XYZ file of C-alpha atoms in Angstrom:
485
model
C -5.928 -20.791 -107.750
C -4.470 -22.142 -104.795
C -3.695 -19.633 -102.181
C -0.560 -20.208 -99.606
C -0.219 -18.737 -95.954
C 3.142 -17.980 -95.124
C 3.548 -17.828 -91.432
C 6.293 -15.124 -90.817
C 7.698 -16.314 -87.522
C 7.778 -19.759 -85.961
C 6.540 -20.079 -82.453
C 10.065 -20.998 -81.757
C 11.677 -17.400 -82.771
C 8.861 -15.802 -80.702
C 9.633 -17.527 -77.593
C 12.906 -16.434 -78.167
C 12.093 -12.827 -78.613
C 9.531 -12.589 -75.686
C 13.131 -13.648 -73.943
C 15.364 -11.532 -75.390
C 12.768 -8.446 -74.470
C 12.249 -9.219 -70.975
C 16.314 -9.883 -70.603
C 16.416 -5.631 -71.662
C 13.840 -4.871 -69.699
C 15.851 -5.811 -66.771
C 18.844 -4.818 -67.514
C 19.296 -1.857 -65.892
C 17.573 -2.500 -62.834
C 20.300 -1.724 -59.947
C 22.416 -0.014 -62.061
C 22.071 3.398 -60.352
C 22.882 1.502 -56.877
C 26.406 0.223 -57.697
C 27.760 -2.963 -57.416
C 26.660 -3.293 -53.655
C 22.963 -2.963 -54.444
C 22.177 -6.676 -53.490
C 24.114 -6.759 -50.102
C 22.094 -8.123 -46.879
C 24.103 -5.676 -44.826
C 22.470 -2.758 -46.723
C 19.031 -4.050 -46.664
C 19.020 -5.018 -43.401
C 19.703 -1.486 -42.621
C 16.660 0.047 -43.880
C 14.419 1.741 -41.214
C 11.995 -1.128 -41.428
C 14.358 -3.167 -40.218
C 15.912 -1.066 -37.368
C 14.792 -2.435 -34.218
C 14.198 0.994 -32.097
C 11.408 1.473 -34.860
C 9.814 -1.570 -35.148
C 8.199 -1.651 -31.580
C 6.348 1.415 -32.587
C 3.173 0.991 -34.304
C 2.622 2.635 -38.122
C 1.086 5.811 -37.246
C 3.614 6.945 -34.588
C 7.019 6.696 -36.747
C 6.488 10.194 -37.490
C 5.632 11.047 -33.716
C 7.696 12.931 -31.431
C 7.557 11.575 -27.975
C 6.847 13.922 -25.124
C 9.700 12.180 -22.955
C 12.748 10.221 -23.740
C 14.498 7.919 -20.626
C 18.032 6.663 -21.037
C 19.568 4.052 -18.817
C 23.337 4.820 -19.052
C 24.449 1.349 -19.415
C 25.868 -0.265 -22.393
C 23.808 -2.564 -24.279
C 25.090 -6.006 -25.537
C 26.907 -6.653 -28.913
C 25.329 -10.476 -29.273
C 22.066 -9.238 -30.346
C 20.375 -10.074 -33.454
C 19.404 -6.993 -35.657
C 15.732 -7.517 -35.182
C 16.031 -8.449 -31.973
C 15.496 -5.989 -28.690
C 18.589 -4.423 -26.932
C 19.660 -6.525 -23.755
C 21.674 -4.599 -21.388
C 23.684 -6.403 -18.611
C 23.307 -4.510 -14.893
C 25.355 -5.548 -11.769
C 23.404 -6.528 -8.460
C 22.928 -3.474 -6.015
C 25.396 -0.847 -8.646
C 23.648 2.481 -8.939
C 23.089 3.433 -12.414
C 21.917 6.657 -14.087
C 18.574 6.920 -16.159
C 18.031 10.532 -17.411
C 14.804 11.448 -17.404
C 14.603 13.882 -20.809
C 11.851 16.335 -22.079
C 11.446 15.921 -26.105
C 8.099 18.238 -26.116
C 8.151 21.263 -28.494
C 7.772 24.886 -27.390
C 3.736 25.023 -25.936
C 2.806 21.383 -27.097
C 1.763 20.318 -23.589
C 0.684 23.798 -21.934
C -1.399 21.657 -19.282
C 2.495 20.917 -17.377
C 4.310 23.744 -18.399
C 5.932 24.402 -14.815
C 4.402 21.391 -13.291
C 5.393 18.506 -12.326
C 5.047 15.032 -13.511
C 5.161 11.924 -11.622
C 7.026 9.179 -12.550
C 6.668 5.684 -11.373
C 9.709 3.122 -12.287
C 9.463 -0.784 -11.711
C 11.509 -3.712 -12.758
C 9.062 -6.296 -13.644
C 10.020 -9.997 -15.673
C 10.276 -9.743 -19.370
C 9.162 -13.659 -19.596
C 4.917 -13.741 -20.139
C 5.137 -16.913 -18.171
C 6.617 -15.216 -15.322
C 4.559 -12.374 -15.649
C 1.257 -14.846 -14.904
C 2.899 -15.636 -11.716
C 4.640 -12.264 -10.964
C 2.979 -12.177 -7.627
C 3.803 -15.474 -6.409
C 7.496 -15.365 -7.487
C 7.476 -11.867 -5.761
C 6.332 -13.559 -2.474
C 8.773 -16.475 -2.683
C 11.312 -13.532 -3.054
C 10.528 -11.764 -0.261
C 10.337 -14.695 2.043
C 13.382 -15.708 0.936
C 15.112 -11.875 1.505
C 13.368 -10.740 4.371
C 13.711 -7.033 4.795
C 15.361 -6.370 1.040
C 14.049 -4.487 -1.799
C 13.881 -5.578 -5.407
C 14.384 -1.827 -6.577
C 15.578 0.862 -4.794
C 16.380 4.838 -4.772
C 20.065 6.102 -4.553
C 19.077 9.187 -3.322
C 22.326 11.153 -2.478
C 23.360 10.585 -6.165
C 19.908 11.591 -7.716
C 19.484 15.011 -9.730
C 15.649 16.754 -10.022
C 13.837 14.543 -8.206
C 11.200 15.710 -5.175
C 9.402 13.345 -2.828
C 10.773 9.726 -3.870
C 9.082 7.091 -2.118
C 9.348 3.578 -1.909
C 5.908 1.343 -1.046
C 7.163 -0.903 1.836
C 4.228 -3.818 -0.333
C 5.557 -2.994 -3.420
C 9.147 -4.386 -3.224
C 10.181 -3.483 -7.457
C 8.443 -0.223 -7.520
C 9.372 3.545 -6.600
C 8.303 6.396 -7.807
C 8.996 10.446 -7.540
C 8.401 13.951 -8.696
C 10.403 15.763 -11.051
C 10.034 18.964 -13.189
C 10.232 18.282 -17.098
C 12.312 21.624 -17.661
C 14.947 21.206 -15.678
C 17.555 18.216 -15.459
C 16.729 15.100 -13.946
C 18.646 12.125 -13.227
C 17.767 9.248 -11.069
C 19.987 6.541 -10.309
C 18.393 2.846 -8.796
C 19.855 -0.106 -7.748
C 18.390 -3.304 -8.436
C 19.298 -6.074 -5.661
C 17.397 -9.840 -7.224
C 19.754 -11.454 -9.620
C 18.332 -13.136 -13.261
C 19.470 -16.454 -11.662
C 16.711 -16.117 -8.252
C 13.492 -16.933 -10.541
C 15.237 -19.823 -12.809
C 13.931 -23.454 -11.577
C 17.723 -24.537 -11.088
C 20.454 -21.877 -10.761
C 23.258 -22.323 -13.642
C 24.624 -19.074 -13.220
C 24.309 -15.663 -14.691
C 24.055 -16.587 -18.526
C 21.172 -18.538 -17.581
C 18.766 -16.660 -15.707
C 16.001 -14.730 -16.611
C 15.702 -11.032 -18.262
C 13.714 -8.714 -16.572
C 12.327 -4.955 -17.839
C 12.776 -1.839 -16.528
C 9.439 0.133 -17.117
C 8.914 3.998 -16.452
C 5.407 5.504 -16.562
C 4.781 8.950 -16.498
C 1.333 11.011 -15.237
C 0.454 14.452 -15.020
C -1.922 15.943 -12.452
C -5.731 15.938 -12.923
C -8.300 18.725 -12.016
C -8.472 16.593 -8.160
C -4.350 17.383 -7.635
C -3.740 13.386 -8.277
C -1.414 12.333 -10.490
C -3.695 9.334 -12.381
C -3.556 11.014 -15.935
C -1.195 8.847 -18.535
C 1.271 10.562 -20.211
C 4.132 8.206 -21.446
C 5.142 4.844 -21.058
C 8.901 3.025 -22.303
C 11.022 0.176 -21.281
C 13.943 -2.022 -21.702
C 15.322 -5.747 -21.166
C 17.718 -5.983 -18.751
C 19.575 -9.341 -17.133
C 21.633 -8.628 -14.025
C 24.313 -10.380 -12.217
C 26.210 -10.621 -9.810
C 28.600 -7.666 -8.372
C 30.683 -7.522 -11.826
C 29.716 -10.071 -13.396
C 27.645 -8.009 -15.922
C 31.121 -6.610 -16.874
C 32.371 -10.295 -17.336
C 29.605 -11.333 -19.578
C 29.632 -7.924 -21.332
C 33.394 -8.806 -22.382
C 32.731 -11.964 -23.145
C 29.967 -11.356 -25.614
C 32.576 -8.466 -27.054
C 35.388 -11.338 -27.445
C 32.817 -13.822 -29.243
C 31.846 -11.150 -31.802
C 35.928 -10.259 -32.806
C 35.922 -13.954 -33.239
C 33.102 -14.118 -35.682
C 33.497 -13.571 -39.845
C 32.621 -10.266 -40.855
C 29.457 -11.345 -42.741
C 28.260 -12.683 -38.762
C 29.405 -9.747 -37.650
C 26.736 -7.640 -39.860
C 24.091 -9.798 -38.946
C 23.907 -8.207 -35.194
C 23.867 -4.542 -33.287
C 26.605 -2.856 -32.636
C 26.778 -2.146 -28.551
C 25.852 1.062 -27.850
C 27.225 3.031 -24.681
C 23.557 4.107 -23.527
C 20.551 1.998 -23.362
C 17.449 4.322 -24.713
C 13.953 2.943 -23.494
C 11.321 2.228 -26.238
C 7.484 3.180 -26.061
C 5.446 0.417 -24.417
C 1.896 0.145 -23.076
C 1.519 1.279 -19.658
C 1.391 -1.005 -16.592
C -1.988 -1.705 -15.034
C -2.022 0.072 -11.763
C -3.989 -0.761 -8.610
C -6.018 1.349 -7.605
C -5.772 1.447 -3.725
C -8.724 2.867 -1.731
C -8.245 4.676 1.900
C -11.378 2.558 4.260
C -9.576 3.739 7.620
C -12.862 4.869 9.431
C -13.266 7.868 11.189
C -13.359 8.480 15.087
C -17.132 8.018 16.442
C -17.193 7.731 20.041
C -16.058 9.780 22.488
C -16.916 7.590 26.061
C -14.337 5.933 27.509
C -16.236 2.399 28.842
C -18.870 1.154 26.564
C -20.584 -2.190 26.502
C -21.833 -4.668 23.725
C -23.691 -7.802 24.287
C -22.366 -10.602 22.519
C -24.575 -14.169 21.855
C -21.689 -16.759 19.967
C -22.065 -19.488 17.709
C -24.275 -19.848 14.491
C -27.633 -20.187 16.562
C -29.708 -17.016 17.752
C -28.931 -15.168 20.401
C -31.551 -14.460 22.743
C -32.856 -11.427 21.140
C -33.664 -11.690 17.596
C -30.385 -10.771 15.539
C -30.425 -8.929 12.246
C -26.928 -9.740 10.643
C -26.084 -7.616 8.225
C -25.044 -10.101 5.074
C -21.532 -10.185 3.547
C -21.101 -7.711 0.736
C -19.054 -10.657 -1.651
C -17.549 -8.845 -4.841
C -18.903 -11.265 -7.528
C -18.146 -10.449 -11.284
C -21.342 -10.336 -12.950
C -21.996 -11.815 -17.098
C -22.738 -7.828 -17.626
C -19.469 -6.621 -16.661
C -17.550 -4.589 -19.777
C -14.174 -5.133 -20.235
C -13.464 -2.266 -18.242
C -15.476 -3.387 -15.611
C -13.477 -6.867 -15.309
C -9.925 -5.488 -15.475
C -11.271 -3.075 -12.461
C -12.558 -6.924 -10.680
C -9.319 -8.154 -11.520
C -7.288 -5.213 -9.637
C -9.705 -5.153 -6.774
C -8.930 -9.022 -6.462
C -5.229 -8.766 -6.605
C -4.843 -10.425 -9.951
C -2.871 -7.412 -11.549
C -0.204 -9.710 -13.206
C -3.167 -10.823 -15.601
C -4.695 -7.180 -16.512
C -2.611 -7.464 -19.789
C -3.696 -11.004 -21.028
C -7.539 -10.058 -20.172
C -7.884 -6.978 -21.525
C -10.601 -7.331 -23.831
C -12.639 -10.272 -21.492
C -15.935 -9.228 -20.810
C -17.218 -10.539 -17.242
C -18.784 -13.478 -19.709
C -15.290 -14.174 -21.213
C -14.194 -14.984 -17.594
C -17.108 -16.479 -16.298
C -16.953 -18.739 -19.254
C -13.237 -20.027 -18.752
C -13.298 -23.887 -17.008
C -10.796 -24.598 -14.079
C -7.872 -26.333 -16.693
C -8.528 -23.069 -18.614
C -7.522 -20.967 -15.631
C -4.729 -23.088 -14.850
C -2.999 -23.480 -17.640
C -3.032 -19.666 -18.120
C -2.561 -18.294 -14.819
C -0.383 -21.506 -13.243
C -1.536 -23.755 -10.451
C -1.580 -21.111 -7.391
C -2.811 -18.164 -8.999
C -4.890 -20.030 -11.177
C -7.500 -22.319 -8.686
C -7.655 -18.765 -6.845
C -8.944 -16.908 -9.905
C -11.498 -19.957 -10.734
C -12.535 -19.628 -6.991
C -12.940 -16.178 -7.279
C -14.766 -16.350 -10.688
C -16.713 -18.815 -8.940
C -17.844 -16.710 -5.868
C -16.787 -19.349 -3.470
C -16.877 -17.985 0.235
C -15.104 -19.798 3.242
C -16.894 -20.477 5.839
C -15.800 -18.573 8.841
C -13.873 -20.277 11.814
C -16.264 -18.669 14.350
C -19.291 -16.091 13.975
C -20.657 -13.987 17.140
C -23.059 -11.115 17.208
C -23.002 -7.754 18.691
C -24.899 -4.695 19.157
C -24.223 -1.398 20.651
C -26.580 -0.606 23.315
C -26.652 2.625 25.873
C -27.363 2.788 29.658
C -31.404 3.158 29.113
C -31.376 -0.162 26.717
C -29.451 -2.043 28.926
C -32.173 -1.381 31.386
C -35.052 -1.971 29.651
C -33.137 -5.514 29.194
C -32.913 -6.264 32.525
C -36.202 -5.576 32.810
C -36.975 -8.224 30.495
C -35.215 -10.522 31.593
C -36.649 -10.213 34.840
C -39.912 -11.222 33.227
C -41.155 -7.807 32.849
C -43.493 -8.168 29.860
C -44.513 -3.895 29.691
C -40.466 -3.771 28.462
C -40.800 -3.959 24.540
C -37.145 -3.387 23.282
C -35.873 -4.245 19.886
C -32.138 -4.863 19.579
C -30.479 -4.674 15.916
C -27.372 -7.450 16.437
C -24.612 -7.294 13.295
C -22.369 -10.458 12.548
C -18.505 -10.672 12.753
C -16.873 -13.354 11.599
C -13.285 -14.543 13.001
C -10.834 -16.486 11.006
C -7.678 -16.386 13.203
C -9.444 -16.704 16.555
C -7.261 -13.794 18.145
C -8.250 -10.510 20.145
C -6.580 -8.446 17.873
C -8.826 -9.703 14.993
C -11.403 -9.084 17.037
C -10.832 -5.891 18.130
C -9.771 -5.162 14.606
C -13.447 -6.551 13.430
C -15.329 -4.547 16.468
C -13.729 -1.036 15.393
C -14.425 -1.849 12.064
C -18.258 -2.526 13.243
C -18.590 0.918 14.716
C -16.671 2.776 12.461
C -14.102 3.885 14.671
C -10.145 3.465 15.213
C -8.763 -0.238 16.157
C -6.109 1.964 18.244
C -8.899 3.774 20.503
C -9.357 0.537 22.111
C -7.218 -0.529 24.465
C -8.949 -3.721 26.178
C -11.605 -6.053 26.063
C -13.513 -7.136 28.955
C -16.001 -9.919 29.164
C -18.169 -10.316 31.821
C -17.914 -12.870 34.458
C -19.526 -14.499 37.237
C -20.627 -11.848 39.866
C -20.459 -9.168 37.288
C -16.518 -9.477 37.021
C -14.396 -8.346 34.310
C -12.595 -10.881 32.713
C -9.795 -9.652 30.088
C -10.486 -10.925 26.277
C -6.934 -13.117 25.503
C -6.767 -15.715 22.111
C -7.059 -18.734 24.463
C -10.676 -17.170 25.834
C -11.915 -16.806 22.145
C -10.622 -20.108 21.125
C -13.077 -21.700 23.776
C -15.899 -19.389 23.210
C -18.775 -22.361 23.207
C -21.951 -21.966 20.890
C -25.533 -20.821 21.564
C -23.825 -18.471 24.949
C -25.068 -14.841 25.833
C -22.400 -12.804 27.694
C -21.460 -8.912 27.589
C -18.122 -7.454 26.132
C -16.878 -3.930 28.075
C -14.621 -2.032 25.582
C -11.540 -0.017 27.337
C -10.830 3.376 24.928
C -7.622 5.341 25.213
């Protein structure tokens, strides 16, 4: 008996099945959404997309900040969904940011009818400039002798108590204000985009800066140094109205754009609300005005200049140089890096041990920080002292000393005094830096002196002037008298 297999489906009408089912299967996907399921515009729209929210990390969307600022400037219509606001500003115009308290009933009892501190600055939105934010700062300020960056409009301000304005810190002020009640502060900003562009093409072209406001509350010591909140925006200003001419002008480009363009950027908003950031590295500035110590009115202090010995064995005290050591933690080196004046670079090093920096060559410096700012860091890295311009040594001696020396130099040999001599070292070869270095010595005021004497031939007393310290000769002994007020 033969026995026949009949297959009952070809691999043909199974294919075709397996295509037929998965056809269903998809069939009603998107039918619940409508006909405008699959528009961009729609998608695009979803939170994930939204631009105030994507600046926020994962585990904050739910978070309700403590403080929201608003700058009350409109913000531009030519920007990209995903992209950050820009709001245009015109040079020196006071505008309004209100400072507003988001915190729920008791969720911050530590400030509840305290007040905050709040420190704005406009700083440059470009990394590249931010490398050399110091430099460009200093080319500013040569360039506007006298101006401001940021300032205060005062008179027009609401809440705020004890503004103040750092006459080093040209795009920084900061204030007091109580979270309760209203606050408004208005600032002016006087550098134009186009100042910090290589050649200047006009508004359109120049660079955006940021507006940054960090808040602090008090700690146990009364100082406000505790980090509360932090937020920002991008910002390009122009010249007196000309951030209303390129705000139109972006509005005209828009109406001429189709409508599916049109969906593909922000609307402009009236207000321009500042987004959480990180907050910016502050310098920690330490008080070393010394104390009054003397109370005579006409003291002496033999001096012996030049690099050789004087004639009584010196004992200069050695240069305290702040080196960064391999050991240093990364907190360590961004404290090196503030004490150093190489703030602008805090962000980009934050997690460099002292090896990480030791370990970076001089192109590696360079090419990060720029050619200025950059061979000073590798110097500094380096521990790379210049040599003084002139080094002398004194010593503070009273009436009894200065008799036991004459003593011995009269060849008395029962006179045994010891005399401790520090080192000062003078760069600018000027009395002022010397009288600056003496007081510094002695721990006392550079303004309780009012001259210095040498003395002369015949015991005369011969006034201290730049052109006398200029000519000071090596390997001489000689006595300085200093005047008090």
């Amino acid at each position: 008996m033969a026995w026949t297999l009949k297959l009952p489906l070809t691999d043909e009408v199974i294919e075709s099945g397996l295509v037929q089912d998965f056809d269903a299967s998809l069939s009603g996907i998107g039918q619940e959404l409508g006909a405008g399921a699959y528009s961009m515009s729609d998608v695009l729209a979803l939170p994930i997309f939204k631009q105030e929210e994507s600046n926020l990390p994962p585990d904050t969307d739910d978070k309700i900040l403590p403080f929201q600022y608003v700058l009350c400037a409109a913000t531009s219509p030519a920007v990209k969904l995903h992209d950050e606001t820009l709001t245009y500003l015109n040079q020196g115009q006071s505008y309004e940011i209100r400072m507003l308290d988001n915190q729920k009933i008791g969720e911050l009892p530590e400030i509840t009818g305290k007040m905050v501190k709040s420190i704005i600055r406009v700083v440059f939105h470009d990394r590249r400039l931010q490398y050399t934010e110091h430099q460009q700062l200093e080319g500013w300020r040569w360039n506007r002798p006298g101006d401001r960056i940021l300032d205060l409009d005062i008179p027009m301000s609401v809440g705020i108590i004890d503004p103040r304005a750092n006459p080093t810190q040209l795009n920084t002020v900061e204030f007091l204000w109580d979270p309760s009640k209203r606050t408004s502060v208005f600032i002016q900003v006087h550098c134009i985009s186009t100042e910090f562009t290589m050649r200047k093409h006009g508004g359109e072209k120049g660079v955006p800066f940021r507006i940054q406001i960090d808040t602090f509350k008090e700690n146990e010591n009364g100082e406000y140094t505790e980090h509360l909140h932090s937020a920002s925006c991008q910002v390009k200003v122009f010249k007196p109205k000309g951030a209303d001419r390129k705000q139109k002008t972006d509005r005209e480009k828009m109406e001429k754009r189709a409508p599916q363009e049109k969906e593909k950027y922000q609307p402009s908003y009236e207000t321009t609300i500042l987004t959480e950031c990180s907050p910016w590295p502050e310098i920690t500035y330490v008080n070393n005005s010394p104390s009054p110590g003397f109370n005579s009115t006409h003291n002496s202090f033999p001096v012996a200049e030049g690099n050789g010995s004087p004639s009584h064995q010196p004992e200069p005290v050695i240069q305290v140089v702040d080196n960064l050591l391999p050991t240093a933690t990364p907190q360590d080196a961004q404290q090196w890096l503030l004490r150093n004046r190489f703030s602008p670079f805090c962000r980009l090093f934050t997690n460099f041990s002292g090896t990480d920096l030791l370990k970076l060559t001089r192109e590696d410096v360079i090419q990060i920080c720029g050619p200025a700012d950059g061979i000073r860091l590798f110097n500094a890295l380096k521990g790379r002292v210049v040599r003084p311009r002139l080094t002398i040594y004194v010593c503070q001696e009273s009436q009894q000393a200065r008799e036991q020396q004459a003593k011995h130099e009269n060849g008395d040999a029962a006179a045994n005094t010891f005399f401790v001599y520090h080192a000062i070292y003078l760069e600018d070869l000027t009395a002022a830096e010397l009288t600056e270095k003496v007081a510094q010595l002695f721990n006392i005021s550079p303004r309780q002196i009012n001259q210095i004497f040498k003395q002369g031939p015949t015991g005369i007393h011969v006034l201290v002037s730049d052109e006398m310290i200029q000519n000071f000769q090596d390997e001489v002994c000689f006595v300085f008298f200093l005047v008090f007020r």
